[in-house]
Amino acid sequence: MAYATKLTLIHHIAIYVLFYSICASGDDCGVRDNPDVNYFDVQLPEINVPNHLTSYVCQQFKIPTDQAYHAIAFEPIISNHHVMHHMLLFGCESDTGNMDPHLCGSQDQSCGSWLAQWTIGVEGQVCTPPQAGIRFGKNSFQYMSLQIHWNNDGTIQNQTDNSGMRIYYTTKLRQHDLGNVQIGQNDIEIPPLTPSHNTVGSCSGSCTRQMLFQPIYITRSYIHMHYLGENGTFDLYRNGQFVQRISEDLAYLYHKSPIHNHKPPVEVLPGDELRLTCGFDSYSGEKKRNTTLFFGEGSNAEMCYAFVTYYPHAIGFDQCIQFADYDVNCPSSDGRMFGGCNFYDLESSVKGHLLDDIIRACSLGVLCDKNCSQTLRELTTHPCMQGRLGVHSRRTILSNIPSWKKVIIIMDDYRDKCVV
Ligand SMILES: *[C@@H]1O[C@H](CO)[C@@H](O)[C@H](O)[C@H]1NC(C)=O
Ligand SMILES: *[C@@H]1O[C@H](CO)[C@@H](O)[C@H](O)[C@H]1NC(C)=O
Ligand SMILES: *[C@@H]1O[C@H](CO)[C@@H](O)[C@H](O)[C@H]1NC(C)=O
Ligand SMILES: *[C@@H]1O[C@H](CO)[C@@H](O)[C@H](O)[C@H]1NC(C)=O
């Protein structure tokens, strides 16, 4: 159950978010003429690009695994600049069974550890810090998965692509394994015509206490929003007290947001809170919107994430996200994940029988009978129907089911006529 909850959000992350990722500028990591450094390429074969504005293609690759390695630099290989929008590299512990290029799907979610990324506009290599590398091979990742986002506006026919990434690696392991963690807020609701709307998403002290067993050191951070992003700040708190600002983008621009390199790295102790605040503007100029904007992938949806690189790698510390006040990736003090809510579970019960049961048990003559109140209670006490989770469930799950409209009327009637 917890697993499914995590998957729901990983899905958002893996499929919606990382796409737009990081924007490095012209780095050269000095790896090309280093005799200790080798490379391999993960690259699509030459294939046709679908005639859709947006396609995601994924392919898994076997990588060297005979010993432990550190990947220390990533270099984009862009064969078709017209369609390449972004590219993400993930590590996988096991074979997903899909070594051919295919449209990305649920099987690719098992490659959930993001390692590197390229986005349109980025030139040159992405380097790891000198004291750390991304471990793979023996006792670590056995495969890597490449995810490519093509943007095909159809102006040129019959396009093909065989883009990919060159990965420079070494057996001379550096002192530390590098990790990447995504921090932010998955419950975003920006009212229309609002000049300044803040959204906060933390990696809470409770989560870092559960997920970290020693201090970590942040070497990079990158704040990601969409078009309404106005400013973002990423702060460190200890025992509820502000310690330092890790990074800030005070005039956020979607297409030009910077990577922040932290020298010296920022020390984070178990129990510290990493707090991201995203400022949105739905009022001014081109940002003006007359409808509410929610979390999501498209240009009419928003995000609030920080992508953070750190060492030493803490196993499992690759996402530390909130939905409203709920920590998505670690249990709360009562031991429950995500308030016990599993959106898949709610979806299958409302689609399966629950709404029909309510309509049957609450038909007019028997509205206030026990059977009606029982079935209604089954819905209203579901963990995913509480608070902000309930708001999300109504909007994204229930509103898509035709019989939900009838159930809303029944619930109103029930409240008016049956509750004393
Ligand atoms: C694109 O491919 C189709 C089918 O293979 C072919 O009929 C058409 O002539 C091609 N168009 C161009 C511009 O190459
Ligand atoms: C972000 O922008 C809003 C609106 O202009 C402003 O009120 C707020 O102080 C800014 N936040 C930071 C951290 O500068
Ligand atoms: C809302 O915005 C859209 C797009 O900018 C515009 O076409 C529409 O007329 C606006 N509606 C109202 C009620 O202002
Ligand atoms: C209430 O539900 C029970 C069990 O589903 C059913 O046997 C019974 O007939 C129902 N009562 C009414 C009044 O519908």
mmCIF file of C-alpha atoms in Angstrom, residues 22-34 37-41 71-78 87 115-119 121-129 164-169 174 220 259 261:
data_model
loop_
_atom_site.group_PDB
_atom_site.id
_atom_site.type_symbol
_atom_site.label_atom_id
_atom_site.label_comp_id
_atom_site.label_asym_id
_atom_site.label_seq_id
_atom_site.Cartn_x
_atom_site.Cartn_y
_atom_site.Cartn_z
ATOM 1 C CA ILE A 22 18.618 21.022 -15.247
ATOM 2 C CA CYS A 23 20.408 23.652 -17.182
ATOM 3 C CA ALA A 24 24.198 23.459 -16.917
ATOM 4 C CA SER A 25 26.380 25.703 -18.954
ATOM 5 C CA GLY A 26 29.288 24.556 -21.021
ATOM 6 C CA ASP A 27 31.159 22.546 -18.406
ATOM 7 C CA ASP A 28 34.194 20.553 -19.353
ATOM 8 C CA CYS A 29 35.069 18.065 -16.670
ATOM 9 C CA GLY A 30 38.602 17.391 -17.918
ATOM 10 C CA VAL A 31 37.882 13.705 -18.457
ATOM 11 C CA ARG A 32 38.651 13.279 -22.156
ATOM 12 C CA ASP A 33 42.413 12.886 -21.931
ATOM 13 C CA ASN A 34 42.499 11.261 -18.524
ATOM 14 C CA VAL A 37 38.703 7.473 -17.413
ATOM 15 C CA ASN A 38 36.744 5.357 -19.854
ATOM 16 C CA TYR A 39 33.351 5.897 -21.390
ATOM 17 C CA PHE A 40 30.343 4.147 -22.812
ATOM 18 C CA ASP A 41 27.364 5.516 -24.694
ATOM 19 C CA ALA A 71 30.429 7.825 -13.290
ATOM 20 C CA ILE A 72 31.991 11.274 -13.173
ATOM 21 C CA ALA A 73 30.795 13.105 -16.271
ATOM 22 C CA PHE A 74 27.819 13.030 -18.617
ATOM 23 C CA GLU A 75 27.907 14.370 -22.125
ATOM 24 C CA PRO A 76 24.841 14.749 -24.331
ATOM 25 C CA ILE A 77 24.915 13.232 -27.816
ATOM 26 C CA ILE A 78 22.231 15.144 -29.692
ATOM 27 C CA MET A 87 16.825 13.590 -21.739
ATOM 28 C CA LEU A 115 21.463 10.155 -12.344
ATOM 29 C CA ALA A 116 21.840 12.881 -14.923
ATOM 30 C CA GLN A 117 19.855 15.017 -17.285
ATOM 31 C CA TRP A 118 20.098 17.203 -20.314
ATOM 32 C CA THR A 119 17.686 19.935 -21.345
ATOM 33 C CA GLY A 121 19.805 24.840 -24.249
ATOM 34 C CA VAL A 122 22.474 22.981 -22.296
ATOM 35 C CA GLU A 123 25.941 22.762 -23.802
ATOM 36 C CA GLY A 124 28.870 20.678 -22.715
ATOM 37 C CA GLN A 125 29.332 18.108 -20.005
ATOM 38 C CA VAL A 126 27.698 17.716 -16.621
ATOM 39 C CA CYS A 127 30.412 16.992 -14.057
ATOM 40 C CA THR A 128 30.204 15.464 -10.611
ATOM 41 C CA PRO A 129 32.133 17.269 -7.845
ATOM 42 C CA GLY A 164 21.811 9.616 -26.203
ATOM 43 C CA MET A 165 24.430 10.267 -23.605
ATOM 44 C CA ARG A 166 28.123 9.500 -23.191
ATOM 45 C CA ILE A 167 29.005 8.426 -19.682
ATOM 46 C CA TYR A 168 32.584 8.877 -18.477
ATOM 47 C CA TYR A 169 33.547 6.565 -15.653
ATOM 48 C CA ARG A 174 36.408 8.803 -5.440
ATOM 49 C CA ARG A 220 24.271 21.596 -6.239
ATOM 50 C CA ILE A 259 22.072 25.570 -11.388
ATOM 51 C CA ASN A 261 26.887 25.169 -7.187
#
